C-alpha cells in the first residue's frame, strides 16, 4: 500500500501565462511546480466563494485585480445607486430652493397705504437650505474621485471591466467633469450612473420635473407681479409730483416711522390710482390677480401654493386663459408660457411613454418567456436544482444582453458591414489570447467573423471528459476549472484553472488540421467547469474546419508550437513524460548503489590475515575459504531475490503511460526516451 500511494499523482497547475506577464498583467502569483506528488487541491483563503463575484452585478472587476481599498466603489452597486438618488434629491431641492428667493420681496398693506420690504426670516431659511444642498454637491465631487469607471475598451462585449486604480480615476475625472462641477453655479440634476431601475420611477421623475417647472413659473409670475406693482407706484408718484419731485423712499417700509411719510400718505393719490380695479390709469394684465387678491401681501405658504397652482394651470393650458395687456414684457412672458407648456408637456408625455415602453416591452417579453419556461419545467417535473440553474442562466443572460439578440442584428447587415463590426468588437479581445496573437490580420478577420458570444453561469459544465468537442472556447472574463483523469485511470488526477486569455477544446484544432479529418468529432480529454460567471467567444467545429482549409498559414510551425506551449493537454503529457523519466533515473541509481554496496562488502571480506596469525593460517585457510564462499553465495542469492521481487512488484503496479496528444501536421521530432 505504501508503494501504491507513492504512485498516485495529482497535478495542480496555477502557472501564469507568459503572454499575460509580457503585457503587464497585475496580481502575479508565485509560480508553482508543474506537478506535485499526492498534493491536495489548492484552495484560496476563504475558498472559491471569496473570489467569485455575487450573481447579478452589472459590472465585473478586471480579472486578477481586486479593489485595493474598500473606498473604491462599483458604479453599479447599491451604495452608488442610493447615493445617486440622494444627490438627485439634493439637486432637486436646490432647484426648488432657488426660486424661493423670488418670494423675498413682499407688500405690507396698512389702512390707507402700502410699502415694500424684504422678508429676512425667509431669506435666512432659504440660504441655509441652499448651503446644505451645496454641501451635498461637494460630497458628490468627492464621491466621483472614489467611484470606478468602466474601461472604454471593454464595453464592446458583455458587462465591461471596472478600472479600480485611484490615479486613473482621478486623472479621468479631472480631465472630464471636475471643472464643470466646481464652476457650476446651479446644481442641475446630473447624478452619475443609474438613478432608477423601474419604469414607474422614471415616469415619476419626469412628472416631478414638470411640477418643478410649474414651481419656477409661479415664482417668476410672483416677482413680476411685485415689479409691476412697484412700476405702477412710481408712475403714479411721478405723474402726481411733477414739479416738487416724487419721494420714492416713502414706498419702502423702512420709512414707516418717519413723520414726513404720514403727511405724504395723507396728501398722495398713488395708492388710489394703483388699485387693480382702476384699469384707466394702469392695466396690470395677467398680474392683476396677484394684486387684487392680495397675493403679494399674504403669508408665505398662502402665496406659494397660489403661485404654484397658477404656474401649473397655465403651463398645462399653454397660457390660453391669460388676458394680457399691451405691455411688451408681459406679452413675451405669456408667449414663453405657451411655448414652455407645449414643450414640457410633449416632453413629459414622450418620456413617460418611452420609460413605460422601452423598459416594459422587453421586460414583458422576458417575463412571458420566463413564465413559459416555468410552466414547461413544472410540466416536465424537473428537480429543483435543475430549475434553479435554468433561472440563474436566464437572469444572467438578461442582465448581460438586456434582451437584445445581437446575432440577429448582425445577420441583417451587409457582409462588409458585418465583418467590420465583428472586427471592432472582437479583434482586440481575440489578440489577448496568446495563440491568436501570433496570427496575421487576415487570418484574425476570418476567425473574428465566425466567433459567437458564449455565456456560462457558475457551476456550468462546458464539456465533460469523453464527450465530443463541438467548439473551442476563448475566455474573455471569468475562471474555469479544467481537470482530467486520463480516461478514468486509477490514481490519476490533473486540475488547472483557466483564466482570461486561456482557451479550451484544443482537441478540435488537431482534428481540424487533419488533411482527411473524419466526420466524427474528437473526444474531450478534460472536464471543464465554470467557477464563476464566464463570458467567452466560441468557435464552432465547422467554422474552425473552414478556416483551417481556407488559410494554410494555420499549419505554420510557429502557430503549431504556440498552440503546443499553451495547450494544457500537452503540458500534462510533458509533466507525465518528465515524471516517468525521473522514475527510471531513480531506479537506475538505486540499482547502481546496491551493486556498489555488494562489491564493497565482498572486497572487505577478502582481506589477508595479519602476520601474527601466520602460524595458524595453514590450519584455518580451508575453513575461511569455505565460509567466504558461503557468505558470497548467500548475499548474491539475497540480492537476486530482492531484485526479482522488486521488479515483479513494479510490473504489477506500473500504470500505463499517458498517451501523447495527436499532432497531425506537426514536425516529426524524435522522442527522447
C-alpha positions as a printed NumPy array, in Angstrom:
array([[  0.   ,   0.   ,   0.   ],
       [  2.843,   2.387,   0.735],
       [  4.306,   1.842,  -2.705],
       [  0.952,   2.359,  -4.371],
       [  0.422,   5.669,  -2.607],
       [  3.696,   6.916,  -3.972],
       [  2.434,   6.182,  -7.478],
       [ -0.66 ,   8.361,  -7.154],
       [ -0.236,  11.717,  -8.869],
       [ -2.259,  14.913,  -8.569],
       [ -1.357,  17.92 , -10.687],
       [ -2.375,  21.474,  -9.823],
       [ -1.069,  23.943, -12.401],
       [ -1.591,  27.556, -11.355],
       [  1.189,  28.951, -13.539],
       [  0.538,  32.351, -15.05 ],
       [  0.756,  32.653, -18.795],
       [  3.907,  34.226, -20.164],
       [  1.789,  36.254, -22.543],
       [ -0.013,  37.985, -19.675],
       [  3.282,  38.705, -17.939],
       [  4.638,  40.432, -21.038],
       [  1.557,  42.574, -21.27 ],
       [  1.934,  43.856, -17.735],
       [ -0.901,  41.981, -16.071],
       [ -1.297,  42.81 , -12.419],
       [ -1.599,  40.482,  -9.48 ],
       [  1.104,  37.952, -10.484],
       [  1.187,  34.925,  -8.32 ],
       [  4.239,  32.911,  -7.445],
       [  4.69 ,  30.119,  -9.98 ],
       [  4.006,  26.666,  -8.638],
       [  5.787,  23.484,  -9.706],
       [  4.395,  21.742, -12.722],
       [  3.347,  18.749, -10.653],
       [  3.167,  17.604,  -7.074],
       [  3.097,  14.103,  -5.659],
       [ -0.028,  13.349,  -3.633],
       [ -0.81 ,  17.074,  -3.341],
       [ -4.336,  18.1  ,  -2.358],
       [ -6.35 ,  20.575,  -4.321],
       [ -5.088,  24.067,  -3.552],
       [ -7.766,  26.447,  -2.327],
       [ -7.563,  30.144,  -1.792],
       [ -8.131,  31.686,   1.583],
       [-11.769,  31.504,   2.314],
       [-12.412,  29.162,  -0.576],
       [-13.576,  29.928,  -4.075],
       [-16.512,  31.91 ,  -2.769],
       [-14.263,  34.825,  -1.882],
       [-13.097,  35.286,  -5.451],
       [-16.352,  34.597,  -7.263],
       [-18.461,  37.755,  -7.682],
       [-22.018,  37.685,  -6.488],
       [-24.595,  36.907,  -9.137],
       [-26.415,  39.76 , -10.847],
       [-23.869,  42.541, -10.689],
       [-23.947,  44.981, -13.58 ],
       [-20.224,  45.256, -13.83 ],
       [-17.273,  42.989, -13.122],
       [-13.856,  43.695, -11.685],
       [-10.934,  43.06 , -14.026],
       [ -9.515,  39.574, -13.747],
       [ -6.665,  39.284, -11.299],
       [ -7.317,  42.744,  -9.889],
       [ -9.365,  43.125,  -6.752],
       [-10.086,  46.552,  -5.248],
       [ -7.095,  47.669,  -3.228],
       [ -9.198,  49.758,  -0.864],
       [-12.76 ,  49.448,   0.248],
       [-13.333,  53.104,  -0.628],
       [-13.303,  52.316,  -4.355],
       [-16.933,  51.811,  -5.318],
       [-18.571,  49.948,  -8.153],
       [-20.793,  52.376, -10.125],
       [-23.42 ,  49.658, -10.418],
       [-23.516,  48.779,  -6.732],
       [-26.41 ,  49.503,  -4.413],
       [-24.371,  52.041,  -2.439],
       [-23.672,  54.181,  -5.506],
       [-27.272,  53.805,  -6.659],
       [-28.564,  55.048,  -3.301],
       [-26.093,  57.919,  -3.307],
       [-27.166,  58.915,  -6.832],
       [-30.739,  59.062,  -5.628],
       [-29.737,  61.14 ,  -2.608],
       [-27.713,  63.515,  -4.765],
       [-30.522,  63.779,  -7.299],
       [-32.888,  64.638,  -4.472],
       [-30.456,  67.301,  -3.206],
       [-30.222,  68.762,  -6.724],
       [-33.993,  68.884,  -6.988],
       [-34.127,  70.519,  -3.556],
       [-31.633,  73.133,  -4.709],
       [-33.706,  73.775,  -7.822],
       [-36.746,  74.02 ,  -5.578],
       [-34.977,  76.358,  -3.152],
       [-33.514,  78.769,  -5.713],
       [-36.899,  80.113,  -6.947],
       [-37.874,  80.75 ,  -3.324],
       [-35.592,  83.786,  -3.405],
       [-38.226,  85.361,  -5.69 ],
       [-40.648,  85.355,  -2.733],
       [-38.411,  87.545,  -0.55 ],
       [-39.919,  90.899,  -1.69 ],
       [-43.359,  91.451,  -0.202],
       [-46.005,  94.2  ,   0.125],
       [-47.16 ,  95.37 ,   3.528],
       [-50.711,  96.781,   3.435],
       [-51.872,  99.315,   6.029],
       [-55.14 , 101.254,   6.387],
       [-54.605, 103.772,   3.607],
       [-51.09 , 102.991,   2.368],
       [-48.741, 100.22 ,   1.355],
       [-44.992,  99.645,   1.271],
       [-42.478,  97.052,   0.16 ],
       [-39.933,  95.154,   2.261],
       [-37.675,  92.083,   2.179],
       [-38.646,  89.062,   4.295],
       [-35.348,  88.45 ,   6.114],
       [-36.578,  85.393,   8.037],
       [-37.486,  83.648,   4.799],
       [-34.136,  84.69 ,   3.312],
       [-32.185,  83.1  ,   6.172],
       [-34.122,  79.826,   5.916],
       [-33.725,  79.619,   2.132],
       [-29.999,  80.388,   2.368],
       [-29.496,  77.592,   4.921],
       [-31.242,  75.054,   2.685],
       [-29.176,  76.23 ,  -0.279],
       [-25.962,  75.797,   1.71 ],
       [-26.902,  72.237,   2.668],
       [-27.548,  71.458,  -0.999],
       [-24.102,  72.832,  -1.878],
       [-22.537,  70.565,   0.754],
       [-24.149,  67.553,  -0.921],
       [-22.769,  68.744,  -4.214],
       [-19.26 ,  68.901,  -2.703],
       [-19.69 ,  65.378,  -1.328],
       [-20.7  ,  64.227,  -4.79 ],
       [-17.454,  65.606,  -6.207],
       [-15.54 ,  63.603,  -3.575],
       [-17.59 ,  60.511,  -4.438],
       [-16.549,  60.783,  -8.073],
       [-12.91 ,  60.503,  -7.03 ],
       [-13.777,  57.189,  -5.325],
       [-16.044,  55.674,  -7.965],
       [-14.614,  53.28 , -10.521],
       [-15.449,  53.62 , -14.189],
       [-15.92 ,  51.138, -16.996],
       [-12.924,  50.806, -19.267],
       [-13.913,  52.009, -22.763],
       [-12.023,  49.144, -24.391],
       [-14.154,  46.572, -22.533],
       [-17.576,  47.971, -23.388],
       [-17.776,  46.138, -26.691],
       [-18.619,  42.796, -25.079],
       [-20.551,  41.766, -22.015],
       [-20.759,  43.832, -18.869],
       [-17.459,  45.682, -19.082],
       [-14.459,  45.826, -16.756],
       [-14.002,  48.365, -13.994],
       [-10.882,  50.473, -13.557],
       [-10.056,  50.421,  -9.832],
       [ -6.829,  52.457,  -9.872],
       [ -7.169,  55.673,  -7.845],
       [ -4.747,  57.607, -10.035],
       [ -6.542,  56.665, -13.245],
       [ -9.92 ,  57.548, -11.739],
       [ -8.652,  60.948, -10.575],
       [ -6.997,  61.769, -13.913],
       [-10.1  ,  60.843, -15.867],
       [-12.379,  62.916, -13.634],
       [-10.05 ,  65.933, -13.636],
       [ -9.934,  65.877, -17.433],
       [-13.667,  65.467, -17.945],
       [-16.179,  66.808, -15.411],
       [-14.297,  68.216, -12.428],
       [-14.056,  71.855, -13.505],
       [-17.643,  71.855, -14.744],
       [-18.803,  70.561, -11.366],
       [-16.761,  73.141,  -9.481],
       [-17.725,  76.133, -11.624],
       [-21.388,  75.206, -11.928],
       [-23.485,  77.715, -10.019],
       [-26.683,  75.705, -10.146],
       [-26.506,  72.029,  -9.209],
       [-28.585,  70.704, -12.074],
       [-29.781,  67.109, -11.755],
       [-26.717,  65.398, -13.178],
       [-26.363,  62.329, -10.995],
       [-23.801,  59.914, -12.349],
       [-24.898,  56.38 , -13.17 ],
       [-28.221,  54.677, -12.739],
       [-30.885,  56.582, -10.784],
       [-33.989,  54.496, -11.377],
       [-34.374,  50.856, -12.33 ],
       [-38.15 ,  50.749, -12.803],
       [-40.383,  52.32 , -15.423],
       [-42.763,  53.952, -12.946],
       [-39.872,  55.556, -11.069],
       [-38.634,  57.087, -14.323],
       [-42.114,  58.371, -15.147],
       [-42.463,  59.865, -11.661],
       [-39.092,  61.546, -12.107],
       [-40.276,  63.271, -15.303],
       [-43.535,  64.289, -13.637],
       [-41.527,  65.808, -10.791],
       [-39.555,  67.864, -13.314],
       [-42.861,  69.105, -14.75 ],
       [-44.003,  70.164, -11.289],
       [-40.645,  71.853, -10.749],
       [-41.164,  73.876, -13.933],
       [-44.579,  74.95 , -12.616],
       [-42.944,  75.992,  -9.348],
       [-40.356,  78.126, -11.185],
       [-43.033,  79.667, -13.413],
       [-45.217,  80.552, -10.411],
       [-42.273,  82.176,  -8.609],
       [-41.412,  84.177, -11.741],
       [-45.045,  85.32 , -12.016],
       [-44.954,  86.469,  -8.374],
       [-41.779,  88.539,  -8.658],
       [-43.014,  90.078, -11.936],
       [-46.268,  90.989, -10.166],
       [-44.254,  92.756,  -7.452],
       [-42.304,  94.568, -10.148],
       [-45.458,  95.694, -11.989],
       [-46.933,  96.901,  -8.698],
       [-43.781,  98.923,  -7.975],
       [-43.812, 100.354, -11.53 ],
       [-47.404, 101.497, -11.006],
       [-46.451, 103.263,  -7.771],
       [-43.514, 105.004,  -9.399],
       [-45.577, 106.075, -12.421],
       [-48.379, 107.464, -10.244],
       [-45.936, 109.269,  -7.954],
       [-44.059, 110.905, -10.825],
       [-47.298, 111.915, -12.531],
       [-48.585, 113.487,  -9.325],
       [-45.452, 115.301,  -8.171],
       [-44.014, 116.641, -11.401],
       [-42.691, 119.938, -10.041],
       [-41.869, 119.088,  -6.425],
       [-40.457, 115.663,  -7.233],
       [-41.525, 112.22 ,  -6.064],
       [-40.207, 110.812,  -2.794],
       [-39.788, 107.121,  -3.752],
       [-38.168, 106.341,  -0.416],
       [-41.604, 106.584,   1.196],
       [-42.562, 103.398,  -0.689],
       [-40.043, 101.462,   1.426],
       [-41.283, 100.024,   4.718],
       [-38.105, 101.265,   6.357],
       [-39.634, 104.792,   6.491],
       [-42.798, 103.824,   8.37 ],
       [-41.629, 105.636,  11.495],
       [-40.836, 108.887,   9.673],
       [-43.224, 111.782,  10.394],
       [-42.911, 113.12 ,   6.824],
       [-44.235, 109.862,   5.41 ],
       [-47.558, 110.239,   7.25 ],
       [-48.061, 113.676,   5.715],
       [-47.129, 112.322,   2.29 ],
       [-49.578, 109.404,   2.584],
       [-52.446, 111.765,   3.503],
       [-51.761, 114.007,   0.507],
       [-50.941, 111.496,  -2.27 ],
       [-53.226, 109.583,  -4.659],
       [-50.622, 106.956,  -5.557],
       [-52.296, 104.074,  -3.749],
       [-55.747, 105.033,  -5.084],
       [-54.588, 105.192,  -8.708],
       [-52.754, 101.853,  -8.446],
       [-55.888,  99.969,  -7.431],
       [-56.144,  96.95 ,  -9.82 ],
       [-59.845,  97.727, -10.344],
       [-58.9  , 101.119, -11.825],
       [-57.731,  99.998, -15.264],
       [-57.973, 103.534, -16.69 ],
       [-54.696, 104.585, -15.065],
       [-52.681, 101.306, -15.057],
       [-53.525,  97.894, -16.544],
       [-51.898,  95.052, -14.638],
       [-52.871,  92.448, -17.256],
       [-52.011,  88.887, -16.194],
       [-50.591,  90.211, -12.899],
       [-53.902,  91.741, -11.749],
       [-54.947,  88.744,  -9.658],
       [-51.753,  88.908,  -7.604],
       [-52.582,  92.491,  -6.537],
       [-56.364,  92.193,  -6.366],
       [-56.303,  89.029,  -4.242],
       [-53.507,  90.355,  -2.029],
       [-51.185,  87.523,  -3.065],
       [-48.22 ,  89.894,  -2.866],
       [-49.045,  90.704,   0.764],
       [-50.098,  87.269,   2.033],
       [-48.186,  84.857,   4.224],
       [-45.513,  82.737,   2.577],
       [-47.388,  79.417,   2.419],
       [-50.554,  81.023,   1.047],
       [-48.813,  82.936,  -1.733],
       [-46.52 ,  79.99 ,  -2.546],
       [-49.312,  77.473,  -3.14 ],
       [-51.355,  80.018,  -5.065],
       [-48.394,  80.774,  -7.343],
       [-47.702,  77.047,  -7.774],
       [-51.304,  76.496,  -8.817],
       [-51.151,  79.445, -11.205],
       [-47.992,  78.089, -12.838],
       [-49.332,  74.537, -13.166],
       [-52.681,  75.718, -14.539],
       [-51.217,  77.975, -17.223],
       [-48.406,  75.568, -18.09 ],
       [-50.921,  72.781, -18.688],
       [-53.298,  75.028, -20.694],
       [-50.426,  76.621, -22.663],
       [-51.49 ,  80.074, -21.333],
       [-54.835,  80.066, -23.176],
       [-56.71 ,  81.615, -20.211],
       [-54.326,  84.576, -19.876],
       [-55.622,  88.078, -20.706],
       [-52.574,  90.228, -21.34 ],
       [-52.185,  93.982, -21.646],
       [-50.235,  95.812, -24.326],
       [-47.077,  95.794, -22.23 ],
       [-44.366,  94.073, -24.315],
       [-42.689,  92.326, -21.402],
       [-45.997,  90.871, -20.269],
       [-46.808,  89.665, -23.776],
       [-43.4  ,  87.998, -24.145],
       [-43.878,  86.308, -20.775],
       [-47.235,  84.915, -21.949],
       [-45.625,  83.665, -25.187],
       [-42.893,  81.978, -23.147],
       [-45.552,  80.261, -21.024],
       [-47.321,  78.908, -24.107],
       [-44.12 ,  77.582, -25.724],
       [-42.728,  76.196, -22.476],
       [-46.003,  74.469, -21.659],
       [-46.182,  72.866, -25.09 ],
       [-42.566,  71.666, -24.99 ],
       [-42.671,  70.373, -21.422],
       [-45.994,  68.637, -21.874],
       [-44.736,  66.901, -25.012],
       [-41.505,  66.056, -23.195],
       [-43.433,  64.645, -20.237],
       [-45.723,  62.512, -22.378],
       [-42.864,  61.385, -24.605],
       [-40.557,  60.456, -21.754],
       [-43.243,  58.677, -19.792],
       [-44.192,  56.704, -22.873],
       [-40.535,  55.937, -23.516],
       [-39.976,  54.769, -19.95 ],
       [-43.109,  52.689, -19.914],
       [-42.41 ,  51.108, -23.308],
       [-38.635,  50.866, -23.682],
       [-38.226,  49.024, -20.402],
       [-41.539,  47.256, -20.044],
       [-41.788,  45.938, -23.608],
       [-38.581,  43.908, -23.427],
       [-39.206,  43.168, -19.783],
       [-42.663,  41.897, -20.622],
       [-41.223,  39.685, -23.35 ],
       [-38.705,  38.338, -20.879],
       [-41.455,  37.731, -18.321],
       [-43.518,  35.855, -20.89 ],
       [-40.55 ,  33.673, -21.791],
       [-39.825,  33.132, -18.13 ],
       [-43.435,  32.196, -17.455],
       [-43.401,  29.743, -20.364],
       [-40.16 ,  28.288, -19.055],
       [-41.61 ,  27.891, -15.561],
       [-44.697,  26.147, -16.926],
       [-42.556,  23.856, -19.056],
       [-40.322,  22.934, -16.099],
       [-43.355,  22.179, -13.938],
       [-44.899,  20.138, -16.739],
       [-41.714,  18.103, -17.151],
       [-41.343,  17.827, -13.355],
       [-37.726,  18.913, -13.348],
       [-35.926,  18.691,  -9.994],
       [-35.427,  21.871,  -8.023],
       [-31.674,  22.091,  -8.662],
       [-32.178,  21.999, -12.438],
       [-34.926,  24.601, -12.214],
       [-32.651,  26.868, -10.188],
       [-29.879,  26.527, -12.765],
       [-32.276,  27.443, -15.565],
       [-33.46 ,  30.514, -13.653],
       [-29.895,  31.628, -12.948],
       [-28.87 ,  31.382, -16.585],
       [-31.989,  33.188, -17.789],
       [-31.441,  36.039, -15.346],
       [-27.717,  36.243, -16.131],
       [-28.414,  36.389, -19.867],
       [-30.961,  39.164, -19.328],
       [-28.552,  41.206, -17.207],
       [-25.822,  40.833, -19.831],
       [-27.771,  41.362, -23.059],
       [-30.918,  43.197, -21.826],
       [-32.938,  41.041, -24.172],
       [-31.12 ,  42.174, -27.326],
       [-30.393,  39.401, -29.838],
       [-27.038,  40.531, -31.173],
       [-26.686,  37.75 , -33.719],
       [-29.975,  38.563, -35.435],
       [-28.982,  42.237, -35.689],
       [-25.613,  41.394, -37.244],
       [-27.079,  38.857, -39.666],
       [-29.43 ,  41.513, -41.059],
       [-26.484,  43.761, -42.026],
       [-24.446,  43.589, -45.257],
       [-21.427,  41.298, -45.285],
       [-18.862,  44.096, -45.385],
       [-20.51 ,  45.984, -42.524],
       [-20.932,  42.752, -40.588],
       [-17.225,  41.988, -40.934],
       [-16.152,  45.486, -39.845],
       [-18.402,  45.394, -36.776],
       [-17.154,  41.95 , -35.741],
       [-13.592,  43.161, -36.2  ],
       [-14.262,  46.164, -33.96 ],
       [-15.946,  44.038, -31.298],
       [-13.641,  41.034, -31.246],
       [-10.193,  41.879, -32.616],
       [ -8.686,  43.465, -29.502],
       [-10.177,  40.799, -27.262],
       [ -9.048,  37.966, -29.53 ],
       [ -5.48 ,  39.286, -29.581],
       [ -5.392,  38.866, -25.813],
       [ -5.433,  35.103, -26.419],
       [ -1.752,  34.058, -26.765],
       [ -2.485,  31.583, -29.561],
       [ -4.25 ,  34.238, -31.656],
       [ -1.61 ,  36.9  , -31.019],
       [  0.762,  35.112, -33.428],
       [ -1.654,  35.328, -36.385],
       [ -1.803,  37.989, -39.08 ],
       [ -4.744,  40.356, -39.56 ],
       [ -6.332,  38.471, -42.448],
       [ -6.487,  35.237, -40.502],
       [ -7.776,  37.075, -37.436],
       [-10.521,  38.701, -39.519],
       [-11.659,  35.298, -40.712],
       [-11.754,  33.996, -37.149],
       [-13.476,  37.106, -35.736],
       [-16.18 ,  36.845, -38.38 ],
       [-17.118,  33.395, -37.111],
       [-16.816,  33.925, -33.376],
       [-20.029,  33.913, -31.357],
       [-20.517,  35.076, -27.787],
       [-20.948,  32.461, -25.091],
       [-22.264,  32.963, -21.55 ],
       [-21.99 ,  30.464, -18.709],
       [-23.113,  30.697, -15.109],
       [-21.248,  29.41 , -12.096],
       [-21.177,  25.614, -11.86 ],
       [-21.955,  25.003, -15.539],
       [-20.084,  22.128, -17.194],
       [-18.799,  23.35 , -20.548],
       [-17.676,  19.876, -21.617],
       [-17.103,  16.565, -19.848],
       [-14.256,  14.141, -20.332],
       [-15.09 ,  11.689, -23.098],
       [-17.824,  13.82 , -24.694],
       [-17.371,  15.054, -28.282],
       [-15.867,  18.534, -28.553],
       [-18.134,  20.817, -30.596],
       [-16.39 ,  24.184, -30.145],
       [-13.264,  25.928, -28.949],
       [-13.837,  28.41 , -26.148],
       [-11.67 ,  31.522, -25.716],
       [-12.158,  33.082, -22.29 ],
       [-12.692,  36.824, -22.005],
       [-13.808,  37.078, -18.362],
       [-14.27 ,  34.626, -15.55 ],
       [-12.47 ,  31.463, -14.438],
       [-12.956,  27.795, -15.292],
       [-11.599,  24.563, -13.844],
       [-10.11 ,  22.096, -16.338],
       [ -9.475,  18.603, -14.943],
       [ -8.734,  15.132, -16.308],
       [ -8.415,  11.561, -15.016],
       [ -6.78 ,  10.269, -18.22 ],
       [ -9.809,   8.262, -19.206],
       [-10.652,   7.054, -15.701],
       [ -7.103,   5.958, -14.9  ],
       [ -6.872,   4.879, -11.265],
       [ -4.92 ,   7.255,  -9.035],
       [ -4.537,   9.952, -11.711],
       [ -5.999,  13.436, -11.432],
       [ -4.847,  16.67 , -13.075],
       [ -6.506,  20.031, -12.489],
       [ -5.745,  23.557, -13.678],
       [ -7.53 ,  26.91 , -13.661],
       [ -8.348,  28.661, -16.936],
       [ -8.325,  32.453, -16.817],
       [ -8.92 ,  35.271, -19.322],
       [ -6.628,  34.667, -22.3  ],
       [ -6.775,  30.859, -21.971],
       [ -8.73 ,  28.5  , -24.185],
       [-10.197,  25.024, -24.006],
       [-11.273,  22.474, -26.581],
       [ -7.833,  22.283, -28.232],
       [ -8.625,  18.748, -29.407],
       [-10.803,  20.376, -32.044],
       [ -7.827,  22.183, -33.576],
       [ -5.899,  18.935, -34.025],
       [ -8.983,  17.45 , -35.68 ],
       [ -9.407,  20.45 , -37.99 ],
       [ -5.743,  20.345, -39.102],
       [ -6.009,  16.741, -40.249],
       [ -5.751,  16.574, -44.06 ],
       [ -8.542,  13.984, -44.179],
       [-10.473,  14.507, -40.994],
       [-13.445,  12.262, -40.322],
       [-16.95 ,  13.423, -39.603],
       [-16.642,  12.115, -36.06 ],
       [-15.714,  14.907, -33.682],
       [-12.806,  14.295, -31.286],
       [-13.478,  13.302, -27.707],
       [-12.627,  15.685, -24.918],
       [ -9.679,  14.724, -22.756],
       [-10.678,  17.1  , -19.941],
       [-13.703,  18.183, -17.942],
       [-14.25 ,  21.953, -17.967],
       [-16.474,  23.571, -15.333],
       [-17.197,  27.277, -14.726],
       [-16.004,  28.536, -11.334],
       [-17.661,  31.929, -11.84 ],
       [-19.803,  33.711, -14.393],
       [-17.921,  33.346, -17.67 ],
       [-18.031,  35.444, -20.824],
       [-16.207,  33.948, -23.771],
       [-16.045,  33.644, -27.54 ],
       [-16.851,  30.291, -29.107],
       [-15.518,  28.969, -32.428],
       [-17.641,  26.08 , -33.681],
       [-16.22 ,  22.943, -35.258],
       [-17.458,  23.651, -38.782],
       [-16.167,  27.228, -38.658],
       [-12.744,  26.123, -37.427],
       [-12.584,  23.483, -40.169],
       [-13.435,  26.114, -42.779],
       [-10.717,  28.474, -41.527],
       [ -8.151,  25.647, -41.426],
       [ -8.951,  24.635, -45.016],
       [ -9.019,  28.162, -46.434],
       [ -5.963,  29.551, -44.648],
       [ -2.967,  27.246, -44.848],
       [ -0.974,  29.623, -42.659],
       [ -2.724,  27.973, -39.739],
       [ -0.399,  24.993, -40.391],
       [  2.777,  27.019, -39.841],
       [  5.394,  25.751, -37.402],
       [  5.231,  28.939, -35.35 ],
       [  1.491,  28.678, -34.703],
       [  1.751,  24.972, -34.001],
       [  4.484,  25.433, -31.416],
       [  2.498,  28.293, -29.825],
       [ -0.536,  26.031, -29.637],
       [  1.557,  23.25 , -28.122],
       [  3.019,  25.594, -25.486],
       [ -0.34 ,  26.93 , -24.257],
       [ -2.23 ,  23.628, -24.57 ],
       [ -2.981,  22.114, -21.153],
       [ -3.181,  18.672, -22.764],
       [  0.389,  18.984, -23.986],
       [  1.515,  20.356, -20.628],
       [  0.006,  17.382, -18.812],
       [  1.674,  14.948, -21.199],
       [  5.035,  16.696, -20.773],
       [  4.722,  16.569, -16.984],
       [  3.959,  12.843, -17.047],
       [  6.812,  12.233, -19.502],
       [  9.276,  14.046, -17.23 ],
       [  7.927,  12.16 , -14.217],
       [  8.389,   8.791, -15.925],
       [ 11.954,   9.702, -16.929],
       [ 12.722,  10.743, -13.372],
       [ 11.418,   7.425, -12.028],
       [ 13.58 ,   5.488, -14.486],
       [ 16.579,   7.541, -13.405],
       [ 15.878,   6.865,  -9.721],
       [ 15.521,   3.153, -10.476],
       [ 18.881,   3.024, -12.266],
       [ 20.571,   4.966,  -9.47 ],
       [ 19.159,   2.562,  -6.864],
       [ 20.41 ,  -0.485,  -8.759],
       [ 23.845,   1.086,  -9.166],
       [ 24.018,   1.907,  -5.462],
       [ 23.119,  -1.675,  -4.483],
       [ 25.726,  -3.077,  -6.847],
       [ 28.458,  -0.849,  -5.396],
       [ 27.486,  -1.825,  -1.848],
       [ 27.667,  -5.565,  -2.629],
       [ 31.036,  -5.121,  -4.291],
       [ 32.384,  -3.235,  -1.255],
       [ 31.221,  -5.957,   1.167],
       [ 32.802,  -8.752,  -0.852],
       [ 36.158,  -6.928,  -1.145],
       [ 36.249,  -6.253,   2.606],
       [ 35.876,  -9.936,   3.486],
       [ 38.74 , -10.943,   1.158],
       [ 41.379,  -9.023,   3.175],
       [ 44.527, -11.021,   4.137],
       [ 45.13 , -12.118,   7.793],
       [ 47.761, -10.384,   9.989],
       [ 51.389, -11.543,  10.428],
       [ 50.719, -12.618,  13.996],
       [ 48.34 , -15.264,  12.683],
       [ 50.711, -16.688,  10.041],
       [ 51.406, -19.742,  12.137],
       [ 47.735, -20.583,  12.434],
       [ 46.933, -19.713,   8.808],
       [ 47.584, -23.122,   7.325],
       [ 45.25 , -24.634,   9.843],
       [ 42.324, -22.276,   9.186],
       [ 42.744, -21.469,   5.476],
       [ 40.473, -24.208,   4.391],
       [ 37.707, -23.256,   6.821],
       [ 37.935, -19.467,   5.991],
       [ 37.656, -20.115,   2.272],
       [ 34.577, -22.215,   2.851],
       [ 32.954, -19.501,   4.981],
       [ 33.833, -16.796,   2.416],
       [ 32.35 , -18.724,  -0.458],
       [ 29.264, -19.472,   1.594],
       [ 28.784, -15.755,   2.548],
       [ 29.147, -14.564,  -1.041],
       [ 26.661, -17.163,  -2.196],
       [ 24.129, -16.109,   0.451],
       [ 24.49 , -12.38 ,  -0.356],
       [ 24.206, -12.994,  -4.09 ],
       [ 21.077, -15.077,  -3.624],
       [ 19.522, -12.404,  -1.403],
       [ 20.319,  -9.64 ,  -3.935],
       [ 18.874, -11.67 ,  -6.801],
       [ 15.734, -12.452,  -4.812],
       [ 15.235,  -8.815,  -3.812],
       [ 15.8  ,  -7.604,  -7.364],
       [ 13.367, -10.166,  -8.789],
       [ 10.755,  -9.386,  -6.149],
       [ 11.059,  -5.6  ,  -6.733],
       [ 10.795,  -5.983, -10.498],
       [  7.674,  -8.124, -10.18 ],
       [  6.128,  -5.624,  -7.766],
       [  6.863,  -2.69 , -10.08 ],
       [  5.462,  -4.592, -13.039],
       [  2.229,  -5.253, -11.146],
       [  1.57 ,  -1.665, -10.059],
       [  3.088,   0.196, -13.017],
       [  0.403,   2.28 , -14.676],
       [  0.073,   2.767, -18.431],
       [  1.779,   5.835, -19.802],
       [ -0.251,   8.912, -20.646],
       [ -0.934,   8.935, -24.368],
       [  0.839,  11.657, -26.271],
       [ -1.522,  14.209, -27.888],
       [ -2.008,  13.983, -31.613],
       [ -0.015,  16.339, -33.798],
       [ -1.368,  15.894, -37.348],
       [  0.833,  18.325, -39.243],
       [  3.475,  18.968, -36.629],
       [  7.116,  18.347, -37.421],
       [  8.121,  14.776, -36.502],
       [ 10.51 ,  15.397, -33.632],
       [ 12.326,  12.275, -32.378],
       [ 11.206,  11.158, -28.964],
       [ 13.88 ,  11.312, -26.304],
       [ 13.385,   8.315, -24.085]])
